Coordinates of N, CA and C in Angstrom, one line a residue:
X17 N 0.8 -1.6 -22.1 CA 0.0 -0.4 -21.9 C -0.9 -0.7 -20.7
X18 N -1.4 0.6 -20.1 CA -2.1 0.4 -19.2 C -2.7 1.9 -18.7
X19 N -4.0 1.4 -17.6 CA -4.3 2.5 -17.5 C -4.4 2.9 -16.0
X20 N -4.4 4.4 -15.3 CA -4.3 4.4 -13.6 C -5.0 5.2 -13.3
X21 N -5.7 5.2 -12.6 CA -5.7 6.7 -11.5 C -5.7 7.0 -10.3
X22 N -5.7 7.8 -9.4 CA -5.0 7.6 -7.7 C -5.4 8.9 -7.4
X23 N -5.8 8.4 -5.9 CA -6.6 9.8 -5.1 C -5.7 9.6 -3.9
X24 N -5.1 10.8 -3.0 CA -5.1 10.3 -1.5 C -5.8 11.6 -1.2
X25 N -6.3 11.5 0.0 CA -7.4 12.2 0.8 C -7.2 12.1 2.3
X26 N -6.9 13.3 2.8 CA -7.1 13.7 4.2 C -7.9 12.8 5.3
X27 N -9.0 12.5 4.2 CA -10.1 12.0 5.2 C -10.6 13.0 6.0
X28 N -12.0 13.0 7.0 CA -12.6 13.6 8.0 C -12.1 14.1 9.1
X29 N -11.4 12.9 9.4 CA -10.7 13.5 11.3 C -9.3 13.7 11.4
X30 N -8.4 13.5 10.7 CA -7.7 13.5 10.6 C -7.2 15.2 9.8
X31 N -5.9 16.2 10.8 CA -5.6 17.3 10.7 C -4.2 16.8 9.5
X32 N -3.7 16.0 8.8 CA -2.3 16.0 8.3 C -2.3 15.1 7.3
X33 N -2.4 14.8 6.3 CA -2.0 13.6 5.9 C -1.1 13.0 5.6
X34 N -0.2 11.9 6.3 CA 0.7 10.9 6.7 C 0.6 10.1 5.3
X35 N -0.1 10.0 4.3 CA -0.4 8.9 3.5 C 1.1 9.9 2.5
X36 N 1.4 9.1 0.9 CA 2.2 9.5 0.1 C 2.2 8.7 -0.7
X37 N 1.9 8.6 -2.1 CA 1.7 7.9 -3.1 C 2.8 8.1 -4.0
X38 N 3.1 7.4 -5.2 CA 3.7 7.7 -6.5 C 3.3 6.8 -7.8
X39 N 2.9 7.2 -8.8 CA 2.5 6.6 -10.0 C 3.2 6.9 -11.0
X40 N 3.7 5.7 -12.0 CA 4.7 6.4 -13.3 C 4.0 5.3 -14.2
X41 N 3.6 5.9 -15.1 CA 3.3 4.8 -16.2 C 4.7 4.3 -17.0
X42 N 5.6 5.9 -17.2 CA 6.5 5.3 -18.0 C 7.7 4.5 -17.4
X43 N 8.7 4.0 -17.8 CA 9.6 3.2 -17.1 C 10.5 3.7 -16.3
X44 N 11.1 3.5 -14.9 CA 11.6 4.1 -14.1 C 13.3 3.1 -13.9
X45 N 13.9 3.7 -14.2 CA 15.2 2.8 -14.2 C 14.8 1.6 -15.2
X46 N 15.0 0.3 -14.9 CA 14.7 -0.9 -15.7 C 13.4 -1.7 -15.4
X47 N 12.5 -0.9 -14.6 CA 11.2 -1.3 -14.3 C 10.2 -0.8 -15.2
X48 N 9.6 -1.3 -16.3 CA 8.5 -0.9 -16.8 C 7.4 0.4 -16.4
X49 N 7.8 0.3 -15.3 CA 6.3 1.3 -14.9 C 6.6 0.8 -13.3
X50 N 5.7 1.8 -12.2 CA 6.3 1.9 -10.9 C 5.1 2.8 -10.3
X51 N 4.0 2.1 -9.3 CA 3.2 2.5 -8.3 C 3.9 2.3 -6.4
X52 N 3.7 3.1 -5.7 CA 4.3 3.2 -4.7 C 2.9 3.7 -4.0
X53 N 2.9 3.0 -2.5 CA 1.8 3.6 -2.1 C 2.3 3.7 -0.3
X54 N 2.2 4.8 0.9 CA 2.9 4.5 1.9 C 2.1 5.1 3.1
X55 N 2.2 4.8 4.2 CA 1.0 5.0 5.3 C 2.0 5.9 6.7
X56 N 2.5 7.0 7.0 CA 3.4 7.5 7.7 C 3.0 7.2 9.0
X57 N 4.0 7.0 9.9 CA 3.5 7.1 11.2 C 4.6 7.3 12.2
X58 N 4.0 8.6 13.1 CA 5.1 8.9 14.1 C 4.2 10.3 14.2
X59 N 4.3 11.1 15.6 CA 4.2 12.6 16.0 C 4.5 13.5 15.2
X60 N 3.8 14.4 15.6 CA 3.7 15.8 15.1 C 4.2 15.5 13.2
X61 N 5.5 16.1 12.5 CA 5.2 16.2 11.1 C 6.2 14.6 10.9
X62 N 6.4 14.0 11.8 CA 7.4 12.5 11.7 C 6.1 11.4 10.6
X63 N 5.3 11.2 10.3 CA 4.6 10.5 9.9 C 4.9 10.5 8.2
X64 N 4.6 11.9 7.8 CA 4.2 12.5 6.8 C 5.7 12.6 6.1
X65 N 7.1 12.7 6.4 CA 7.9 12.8 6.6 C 8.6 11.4 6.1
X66 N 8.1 10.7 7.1 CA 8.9 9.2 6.8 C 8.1 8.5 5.4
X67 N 6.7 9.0 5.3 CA 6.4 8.3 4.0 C 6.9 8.9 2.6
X68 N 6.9 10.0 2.5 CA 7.6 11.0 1.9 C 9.1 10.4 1.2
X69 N 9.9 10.5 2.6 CA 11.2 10.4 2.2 C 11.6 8.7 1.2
X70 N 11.1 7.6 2.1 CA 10.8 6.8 1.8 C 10.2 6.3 0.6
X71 N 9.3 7.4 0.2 CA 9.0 6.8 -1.8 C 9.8 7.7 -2.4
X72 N 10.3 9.0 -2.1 CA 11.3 9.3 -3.4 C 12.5 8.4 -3.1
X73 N 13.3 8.2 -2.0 CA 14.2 7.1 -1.7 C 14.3 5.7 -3.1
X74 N 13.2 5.2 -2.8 CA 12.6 4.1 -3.4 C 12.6 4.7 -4.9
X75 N 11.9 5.6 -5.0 CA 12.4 6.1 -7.0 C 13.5 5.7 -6.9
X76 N 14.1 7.1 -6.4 CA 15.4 7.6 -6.8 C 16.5 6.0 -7.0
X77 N 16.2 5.2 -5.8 CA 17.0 4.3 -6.1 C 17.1 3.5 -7.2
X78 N 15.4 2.7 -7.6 CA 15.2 2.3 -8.9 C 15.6 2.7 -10.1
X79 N 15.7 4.5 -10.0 CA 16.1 5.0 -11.3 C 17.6 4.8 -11.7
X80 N 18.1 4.8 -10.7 CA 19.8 4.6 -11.2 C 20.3 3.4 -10.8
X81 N 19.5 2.7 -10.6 CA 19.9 1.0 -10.3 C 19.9 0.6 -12.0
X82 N 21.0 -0.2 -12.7 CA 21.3 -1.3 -13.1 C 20.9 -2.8 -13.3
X83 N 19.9 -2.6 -12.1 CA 19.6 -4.2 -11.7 C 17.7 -4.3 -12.6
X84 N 17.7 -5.0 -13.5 CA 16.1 -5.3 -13.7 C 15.0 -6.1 -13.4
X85 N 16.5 -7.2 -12.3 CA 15.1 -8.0 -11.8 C 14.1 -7.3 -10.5
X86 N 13.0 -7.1 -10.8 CA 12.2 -6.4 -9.8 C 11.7 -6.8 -8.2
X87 N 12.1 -8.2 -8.0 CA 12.7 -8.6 -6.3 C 14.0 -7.8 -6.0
X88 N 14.5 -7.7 -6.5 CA 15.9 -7.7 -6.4 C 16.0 -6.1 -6.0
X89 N 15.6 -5.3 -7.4 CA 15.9 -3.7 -7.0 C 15.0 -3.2 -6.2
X90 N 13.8 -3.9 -6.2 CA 12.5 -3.3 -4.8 C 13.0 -3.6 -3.7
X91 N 13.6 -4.6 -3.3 CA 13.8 -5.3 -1.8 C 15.4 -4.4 -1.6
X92 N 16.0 -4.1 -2.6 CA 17.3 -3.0 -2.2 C 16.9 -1.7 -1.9
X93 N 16.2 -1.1 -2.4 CA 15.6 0.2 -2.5 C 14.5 0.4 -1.3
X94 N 13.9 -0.6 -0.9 CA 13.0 -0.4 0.4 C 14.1 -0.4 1.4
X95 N 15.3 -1.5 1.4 CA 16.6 -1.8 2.4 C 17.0 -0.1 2.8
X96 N 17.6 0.5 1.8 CA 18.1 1.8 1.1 C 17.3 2.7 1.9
X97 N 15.5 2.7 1.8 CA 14.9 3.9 2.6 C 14.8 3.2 4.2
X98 N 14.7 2.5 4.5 CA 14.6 1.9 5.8 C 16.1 2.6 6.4
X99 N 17.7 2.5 5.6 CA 18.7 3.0 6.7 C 18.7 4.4 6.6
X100 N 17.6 5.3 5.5 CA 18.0 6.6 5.5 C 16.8 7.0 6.5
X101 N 15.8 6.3 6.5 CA 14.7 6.4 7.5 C 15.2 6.4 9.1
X102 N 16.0 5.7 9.7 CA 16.6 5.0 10.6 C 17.3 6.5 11.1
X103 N 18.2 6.7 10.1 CA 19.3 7.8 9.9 C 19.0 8.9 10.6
X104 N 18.4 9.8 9.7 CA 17.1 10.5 10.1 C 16.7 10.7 11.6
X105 N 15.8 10.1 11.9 CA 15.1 9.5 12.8 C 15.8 9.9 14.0
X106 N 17.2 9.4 14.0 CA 18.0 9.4 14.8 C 18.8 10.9 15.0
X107 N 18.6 11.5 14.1 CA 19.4 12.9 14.2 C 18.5 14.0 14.7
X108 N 17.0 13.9 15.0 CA 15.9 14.6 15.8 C 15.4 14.0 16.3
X109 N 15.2 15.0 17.6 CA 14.2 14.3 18.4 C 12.6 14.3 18.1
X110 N 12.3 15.0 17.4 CA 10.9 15.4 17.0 C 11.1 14.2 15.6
X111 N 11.9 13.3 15.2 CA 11.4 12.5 14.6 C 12.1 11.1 15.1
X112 N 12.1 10.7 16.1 CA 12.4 9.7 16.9 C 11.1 8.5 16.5
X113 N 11.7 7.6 16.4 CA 10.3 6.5 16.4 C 9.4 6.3 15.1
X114 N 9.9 7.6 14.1 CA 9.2 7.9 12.8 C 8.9 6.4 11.8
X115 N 8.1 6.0 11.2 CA 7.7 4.7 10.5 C 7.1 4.7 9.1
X116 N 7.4 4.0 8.4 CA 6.0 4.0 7.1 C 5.4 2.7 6.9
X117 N 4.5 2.4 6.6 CA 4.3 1.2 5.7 C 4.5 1.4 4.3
X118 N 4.8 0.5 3.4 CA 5.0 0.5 1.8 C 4.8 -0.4 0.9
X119 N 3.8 -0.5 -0.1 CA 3.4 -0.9 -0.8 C 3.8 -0.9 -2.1
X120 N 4.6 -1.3 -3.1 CA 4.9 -1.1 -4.5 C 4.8 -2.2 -5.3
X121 N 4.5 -1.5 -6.6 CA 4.0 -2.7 -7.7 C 4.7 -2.4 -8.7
X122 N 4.7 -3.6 -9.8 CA 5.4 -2.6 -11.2 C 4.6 -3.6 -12.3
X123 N 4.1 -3.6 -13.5 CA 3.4 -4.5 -14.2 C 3.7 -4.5 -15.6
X124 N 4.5 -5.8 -16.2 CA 5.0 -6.0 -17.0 C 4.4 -6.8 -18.0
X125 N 3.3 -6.5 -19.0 CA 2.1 -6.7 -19.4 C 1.2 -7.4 -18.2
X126 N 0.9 -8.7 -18.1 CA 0.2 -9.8 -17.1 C 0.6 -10.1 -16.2
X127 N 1.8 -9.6 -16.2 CA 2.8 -10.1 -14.6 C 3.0 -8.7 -13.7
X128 N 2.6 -9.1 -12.6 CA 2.9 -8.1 -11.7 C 3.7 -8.6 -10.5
X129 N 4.5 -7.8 -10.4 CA 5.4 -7.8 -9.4 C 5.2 -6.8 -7.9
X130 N 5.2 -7.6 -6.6 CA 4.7 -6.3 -5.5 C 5.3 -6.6 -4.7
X131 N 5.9 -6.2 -4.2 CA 6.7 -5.8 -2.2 C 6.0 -5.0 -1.6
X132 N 5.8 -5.5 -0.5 CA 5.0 -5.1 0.7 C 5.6 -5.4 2.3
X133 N 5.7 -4.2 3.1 CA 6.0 -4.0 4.3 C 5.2 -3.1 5.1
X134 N 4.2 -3.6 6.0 CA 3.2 -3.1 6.7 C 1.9 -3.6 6.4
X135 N 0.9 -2.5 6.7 CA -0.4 -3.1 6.2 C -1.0 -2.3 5.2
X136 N -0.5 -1.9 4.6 CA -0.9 -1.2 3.4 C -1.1 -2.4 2.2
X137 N -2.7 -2.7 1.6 CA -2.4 -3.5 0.6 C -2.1 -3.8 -1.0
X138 N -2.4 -4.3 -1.4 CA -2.3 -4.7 -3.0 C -3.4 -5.7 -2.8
X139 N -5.0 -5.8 -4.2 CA -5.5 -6.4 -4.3 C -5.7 -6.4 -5.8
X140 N -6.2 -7.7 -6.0 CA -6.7 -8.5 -7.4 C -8.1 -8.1 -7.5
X141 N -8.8 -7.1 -8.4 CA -10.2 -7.4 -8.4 C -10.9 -7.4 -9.9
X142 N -11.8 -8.3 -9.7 CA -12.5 -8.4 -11.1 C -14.1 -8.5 -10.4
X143 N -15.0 -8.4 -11.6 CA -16.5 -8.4 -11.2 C -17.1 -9.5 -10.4
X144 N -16.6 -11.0 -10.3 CA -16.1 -11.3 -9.3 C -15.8 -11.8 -7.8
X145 N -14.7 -11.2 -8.1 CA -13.7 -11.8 -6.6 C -13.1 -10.5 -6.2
X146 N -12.8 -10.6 -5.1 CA -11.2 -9.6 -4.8 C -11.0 -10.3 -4.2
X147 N -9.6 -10.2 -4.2 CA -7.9 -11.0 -3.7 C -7.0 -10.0 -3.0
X148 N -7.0 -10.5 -1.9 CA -5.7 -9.9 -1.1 C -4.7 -10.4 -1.4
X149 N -3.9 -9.8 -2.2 CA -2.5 -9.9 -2.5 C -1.5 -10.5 -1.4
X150 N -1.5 -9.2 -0.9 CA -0.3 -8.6 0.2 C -1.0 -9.4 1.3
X151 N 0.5 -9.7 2.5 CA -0.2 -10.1 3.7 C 0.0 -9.0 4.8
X152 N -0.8 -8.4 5.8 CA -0.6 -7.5 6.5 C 0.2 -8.4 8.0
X153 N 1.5 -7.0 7.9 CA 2.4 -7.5 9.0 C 1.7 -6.5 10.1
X154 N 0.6 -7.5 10.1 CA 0.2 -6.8 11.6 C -0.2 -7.9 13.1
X155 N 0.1 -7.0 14.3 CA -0.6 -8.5 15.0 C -1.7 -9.2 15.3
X156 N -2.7 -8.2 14.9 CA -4.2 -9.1 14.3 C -3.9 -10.2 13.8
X157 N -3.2 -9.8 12.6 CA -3.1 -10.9 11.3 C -2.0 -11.8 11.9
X158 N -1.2 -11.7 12.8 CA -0.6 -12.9 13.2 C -1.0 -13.8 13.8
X159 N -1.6 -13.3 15.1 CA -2.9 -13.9 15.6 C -3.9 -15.2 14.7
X160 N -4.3 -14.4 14.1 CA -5.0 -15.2 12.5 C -4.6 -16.2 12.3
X161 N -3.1 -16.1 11.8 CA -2.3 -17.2 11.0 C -2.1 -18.3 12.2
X162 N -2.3 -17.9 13.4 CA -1.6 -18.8 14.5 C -2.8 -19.1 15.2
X163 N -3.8 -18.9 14.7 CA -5.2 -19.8 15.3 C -5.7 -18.9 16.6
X164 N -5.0 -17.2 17.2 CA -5.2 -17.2 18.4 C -6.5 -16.7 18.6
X165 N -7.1 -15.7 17.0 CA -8.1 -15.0 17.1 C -8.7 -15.3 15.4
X166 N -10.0 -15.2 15.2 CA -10.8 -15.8 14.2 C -10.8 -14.7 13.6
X167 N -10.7 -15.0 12.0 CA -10.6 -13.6 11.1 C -11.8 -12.6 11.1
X168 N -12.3 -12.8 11.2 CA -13.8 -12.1 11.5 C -14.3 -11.5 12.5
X169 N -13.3 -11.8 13.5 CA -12.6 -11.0 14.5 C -12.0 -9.8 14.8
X170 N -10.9 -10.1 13.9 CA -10.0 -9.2 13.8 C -10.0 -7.7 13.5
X171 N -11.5 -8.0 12.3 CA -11.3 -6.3 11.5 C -11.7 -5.2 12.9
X172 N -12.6 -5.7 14.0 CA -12.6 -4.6 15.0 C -12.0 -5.4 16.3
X173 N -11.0 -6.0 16.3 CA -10.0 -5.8 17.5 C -9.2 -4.8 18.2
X174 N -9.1 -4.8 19.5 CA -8.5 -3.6 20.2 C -7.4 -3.1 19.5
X175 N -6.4 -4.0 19.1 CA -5.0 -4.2 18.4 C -5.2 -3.9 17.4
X176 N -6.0 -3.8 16.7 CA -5.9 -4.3 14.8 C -4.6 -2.8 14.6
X177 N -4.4 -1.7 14.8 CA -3.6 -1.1 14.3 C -2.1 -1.1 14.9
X178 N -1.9 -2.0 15.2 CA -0.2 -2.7 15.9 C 0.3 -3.0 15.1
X179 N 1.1 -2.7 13.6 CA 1.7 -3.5 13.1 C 3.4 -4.0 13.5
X180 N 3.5 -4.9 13.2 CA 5.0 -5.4 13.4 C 6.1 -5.4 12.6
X181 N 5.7 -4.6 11.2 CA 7.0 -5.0 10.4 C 6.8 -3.3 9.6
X182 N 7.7 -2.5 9.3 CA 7.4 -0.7 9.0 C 9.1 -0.3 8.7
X183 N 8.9 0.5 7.7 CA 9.9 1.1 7.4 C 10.5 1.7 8.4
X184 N 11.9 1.8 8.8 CA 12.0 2.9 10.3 C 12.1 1.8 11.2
X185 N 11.0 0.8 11.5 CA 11.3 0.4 12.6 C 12.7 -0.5 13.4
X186 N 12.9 -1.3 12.4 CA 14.0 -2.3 13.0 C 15.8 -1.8 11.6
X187 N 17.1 -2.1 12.6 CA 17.7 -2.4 11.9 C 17.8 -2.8 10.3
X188 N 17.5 -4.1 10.3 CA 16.8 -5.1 9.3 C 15.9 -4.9 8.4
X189 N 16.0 -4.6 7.2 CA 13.9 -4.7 7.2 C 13.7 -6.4 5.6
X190 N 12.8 -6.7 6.0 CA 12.6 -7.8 5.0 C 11.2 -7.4 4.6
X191 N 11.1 -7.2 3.1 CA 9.8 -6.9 2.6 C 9.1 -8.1 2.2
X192 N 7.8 -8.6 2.1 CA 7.6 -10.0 1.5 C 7.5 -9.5 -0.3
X193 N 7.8 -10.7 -0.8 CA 7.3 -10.2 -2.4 C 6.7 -11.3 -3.3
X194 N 5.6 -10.7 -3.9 CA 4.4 -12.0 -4.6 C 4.6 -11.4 -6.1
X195 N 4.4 -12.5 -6.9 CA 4.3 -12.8 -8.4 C 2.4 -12.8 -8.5
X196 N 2.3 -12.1 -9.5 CA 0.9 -12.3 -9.6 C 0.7 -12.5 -11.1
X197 N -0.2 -13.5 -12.1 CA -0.6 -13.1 -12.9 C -1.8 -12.7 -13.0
X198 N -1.7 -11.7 -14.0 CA -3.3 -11.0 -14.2 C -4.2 -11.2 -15.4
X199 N -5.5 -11.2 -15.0 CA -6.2 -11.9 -16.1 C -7.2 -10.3 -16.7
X200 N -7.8 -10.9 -17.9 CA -9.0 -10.4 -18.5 C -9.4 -9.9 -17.7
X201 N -9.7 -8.2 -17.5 CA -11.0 -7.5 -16.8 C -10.4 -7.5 -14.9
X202 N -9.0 -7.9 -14.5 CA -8.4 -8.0 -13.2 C -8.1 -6.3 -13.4
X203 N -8.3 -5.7 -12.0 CA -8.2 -4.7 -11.9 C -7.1 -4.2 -10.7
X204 N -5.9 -3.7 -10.0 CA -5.3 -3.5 -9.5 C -5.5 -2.9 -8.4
X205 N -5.4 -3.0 -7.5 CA -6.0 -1.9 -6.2 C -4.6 -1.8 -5.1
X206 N -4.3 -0.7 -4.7 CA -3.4 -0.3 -3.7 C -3.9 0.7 -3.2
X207 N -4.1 0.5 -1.6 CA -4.3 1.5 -1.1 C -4.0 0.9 0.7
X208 N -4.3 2.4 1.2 CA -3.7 2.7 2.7 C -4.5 2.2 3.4
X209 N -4.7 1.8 4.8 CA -5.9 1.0 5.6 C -6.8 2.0 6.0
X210 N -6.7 3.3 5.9 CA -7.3 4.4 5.7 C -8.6 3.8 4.5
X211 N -8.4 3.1 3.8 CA -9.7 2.8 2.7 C -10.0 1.3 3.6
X212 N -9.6 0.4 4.3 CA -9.6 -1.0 4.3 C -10.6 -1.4 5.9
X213 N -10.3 -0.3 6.1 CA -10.5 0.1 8.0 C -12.3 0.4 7.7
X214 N -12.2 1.2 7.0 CA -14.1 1.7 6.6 C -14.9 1.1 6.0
X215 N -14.2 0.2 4.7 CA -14.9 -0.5 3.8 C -14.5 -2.4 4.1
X216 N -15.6 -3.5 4.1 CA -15.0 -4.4 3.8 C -14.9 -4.9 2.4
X217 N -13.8 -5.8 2.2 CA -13.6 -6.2 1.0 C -14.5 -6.3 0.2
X218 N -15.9 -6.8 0.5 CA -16.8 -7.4 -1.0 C -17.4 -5.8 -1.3
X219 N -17.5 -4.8 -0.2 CA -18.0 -3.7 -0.6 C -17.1 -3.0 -1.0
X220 N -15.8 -3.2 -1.0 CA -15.1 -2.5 -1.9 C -15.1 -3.3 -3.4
X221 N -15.5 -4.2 -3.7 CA -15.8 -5.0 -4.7 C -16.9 -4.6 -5.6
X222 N -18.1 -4.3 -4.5 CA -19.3 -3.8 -5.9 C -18.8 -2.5 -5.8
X223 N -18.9 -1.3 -5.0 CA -18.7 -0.2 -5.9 C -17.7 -0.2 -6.8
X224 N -16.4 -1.0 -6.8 CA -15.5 -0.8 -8.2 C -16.6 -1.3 -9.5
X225 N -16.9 -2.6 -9.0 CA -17.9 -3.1 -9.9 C -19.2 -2.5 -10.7
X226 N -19.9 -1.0 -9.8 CA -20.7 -0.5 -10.2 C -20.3 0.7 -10.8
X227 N -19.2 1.0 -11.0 CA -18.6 2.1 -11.3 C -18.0 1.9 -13.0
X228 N -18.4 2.9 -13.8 CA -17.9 2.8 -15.6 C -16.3 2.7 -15.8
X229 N -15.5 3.9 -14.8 CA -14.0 3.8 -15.4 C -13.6 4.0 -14.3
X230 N -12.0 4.3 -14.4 CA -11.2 4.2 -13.4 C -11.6 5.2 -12.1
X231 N -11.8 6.4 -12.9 CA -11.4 8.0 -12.2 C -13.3 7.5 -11.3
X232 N -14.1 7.1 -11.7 CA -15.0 7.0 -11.1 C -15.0 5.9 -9.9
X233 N -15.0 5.3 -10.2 CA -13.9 3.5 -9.4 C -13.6 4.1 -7.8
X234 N -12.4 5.4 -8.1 CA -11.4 5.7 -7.2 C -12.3 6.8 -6.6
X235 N -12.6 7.7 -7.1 CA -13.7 8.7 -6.6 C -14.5 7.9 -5.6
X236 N -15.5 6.9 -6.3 CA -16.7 6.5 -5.1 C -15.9 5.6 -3.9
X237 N -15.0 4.9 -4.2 CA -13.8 4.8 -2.8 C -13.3 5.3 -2.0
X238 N -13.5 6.4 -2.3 CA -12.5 7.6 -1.2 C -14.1 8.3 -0.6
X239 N -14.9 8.1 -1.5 CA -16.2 9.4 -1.0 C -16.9 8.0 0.3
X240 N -17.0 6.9 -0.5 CA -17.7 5.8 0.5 C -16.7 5.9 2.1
X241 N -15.7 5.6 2.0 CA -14.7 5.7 2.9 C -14.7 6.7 3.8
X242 N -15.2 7.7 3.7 CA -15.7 9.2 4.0 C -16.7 9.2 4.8
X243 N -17.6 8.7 3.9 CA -18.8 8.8 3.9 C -19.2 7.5 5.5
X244 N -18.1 6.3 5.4 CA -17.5 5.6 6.7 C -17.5 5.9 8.3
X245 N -17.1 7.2 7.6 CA -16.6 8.0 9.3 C -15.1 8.7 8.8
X246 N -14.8 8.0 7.4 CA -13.5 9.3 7.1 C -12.2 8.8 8.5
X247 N -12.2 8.0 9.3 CA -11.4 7.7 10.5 C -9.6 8.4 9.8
X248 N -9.1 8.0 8.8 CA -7.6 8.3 8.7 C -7.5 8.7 7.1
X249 N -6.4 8.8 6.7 CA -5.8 9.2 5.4 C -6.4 8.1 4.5
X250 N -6.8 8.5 3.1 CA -7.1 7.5 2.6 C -6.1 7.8 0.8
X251 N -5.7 6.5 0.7 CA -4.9 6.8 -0.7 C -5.8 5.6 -1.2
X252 N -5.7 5.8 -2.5 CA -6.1 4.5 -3.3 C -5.4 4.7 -4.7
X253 N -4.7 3.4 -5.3 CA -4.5 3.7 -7.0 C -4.8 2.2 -7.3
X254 N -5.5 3.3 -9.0 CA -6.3 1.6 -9.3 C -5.3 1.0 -10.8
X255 N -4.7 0.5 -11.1 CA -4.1 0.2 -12.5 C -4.9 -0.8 -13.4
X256 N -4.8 -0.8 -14.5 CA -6.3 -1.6 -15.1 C -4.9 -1.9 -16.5
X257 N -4.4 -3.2 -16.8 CA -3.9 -3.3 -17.6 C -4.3 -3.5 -19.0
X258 N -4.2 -2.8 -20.1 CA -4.5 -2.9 -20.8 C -4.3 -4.0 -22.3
X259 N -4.9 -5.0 -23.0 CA -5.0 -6.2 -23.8 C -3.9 -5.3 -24.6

């Protein structure tokens, strides 16, 4: 059992929202339960479009997939929207170049299972700590890993929104995928860099922290974020698994 709730939001400056979420408590094909969270990107309606397509893809696949191990049918089913993404793409010109990022989880009491492609993340939070799950395939963050620029750096680098690895983009796509166990009082967070971009991590830590339940949790996230400068689409879903 478990409990969720999920906002996406326009945000301030932003005329479209590119963001696209999905939540199912109940089981979707052989997956227990199924959060999807996706960041669109590309001109005019190509953004909004490719995230879109890309999470019912990703249902639809899961639901008549056979397969229960959750690497397995997530890393086929992102494969699956990446060639219809590609497909697509290629049959208009007005969606030429179209991209998502994607985020998905599934949680099977304490164990949570996530694939991730772009910078959209997955975090661990309790009163606490927060944990970045996911690693952002971006070039900031490679930089990082390769010593060229200091993390603390990064969050306002000229580049920070270059990512390198997106639904749509290449042939190929390889999602990374993490095992997580979850503990007493660990609270779930997925959301678009639309919330990541405004807030840093430990302040997204106390407002969850100062907040009574979920629907409040997610509310003062999206208003803080706003309240930021509002810069892009903001999704957030929070899952709180239940003892």
């Amino acid at each position: 059992m478990l409990k969720t709730f999920s906002i996406t939001d326009i945000g301030v400056m932003r005329k479209v929202n590119q963001d696209y979420i999905y939540t199912s408590e109940q089981p979707v094909g052989h997956l227990p339960n199924l959060f999807l969270v996706a960041d669109g990107m590309g001109g005019h309606n190509a953004g909004d479009y490719a995230s879109k397509v890309t999470v019912e893809t990703i249902v639809e696949h899961i639901a008549a997939s056979a397969e229960s191990d959750p690497v397995k049918v997530l890393g086929e089913a992102i494969r699956q929207a990446n060639r219809l993404v590609r497909s697509l793409a290629g049959q208009s010109p007005e969606m030429d170049g179209m991209g998502t990022t994607v985020v998905a989880a599934s949680c099977d009491g304490n164990r949570l299972s996530v694939a991730n492609v772009g910078d959209s993340r997955l975090y661990v939070v309790n009163d606490r700590e927060i944990r970045q799950i996911t690693r952002d395939h971006s070039w900031v963050d490679e930089m990082v890993l390769r010593g060229g620029i200091r993390r603390e750096d990064a969050r306002n680098h000229p580049k920070k929104n270059i990512i390198t690895r997106a639904v749509g983009a290449e042939e190929e796509i390889q999602a990374d995928f993490f095992n997580v166990q979850l503990n007493g009082g660990d609270i779930v967070l997925m959301c678009t860099d639309g919330l990541t971009n405004m807030l840093e991590d430990e302040r997204i830590r106390m407002i969850m922290a100062q907040a009574s339940d979920l629907v409040e949790k997610t509310e003062n996230l999206v208003r803080a974020a706003n309240d930021n400068g509002g810069r892009d689409n903001i999704s957030v879903i929070l899952i709180e698994p239940m003892a």
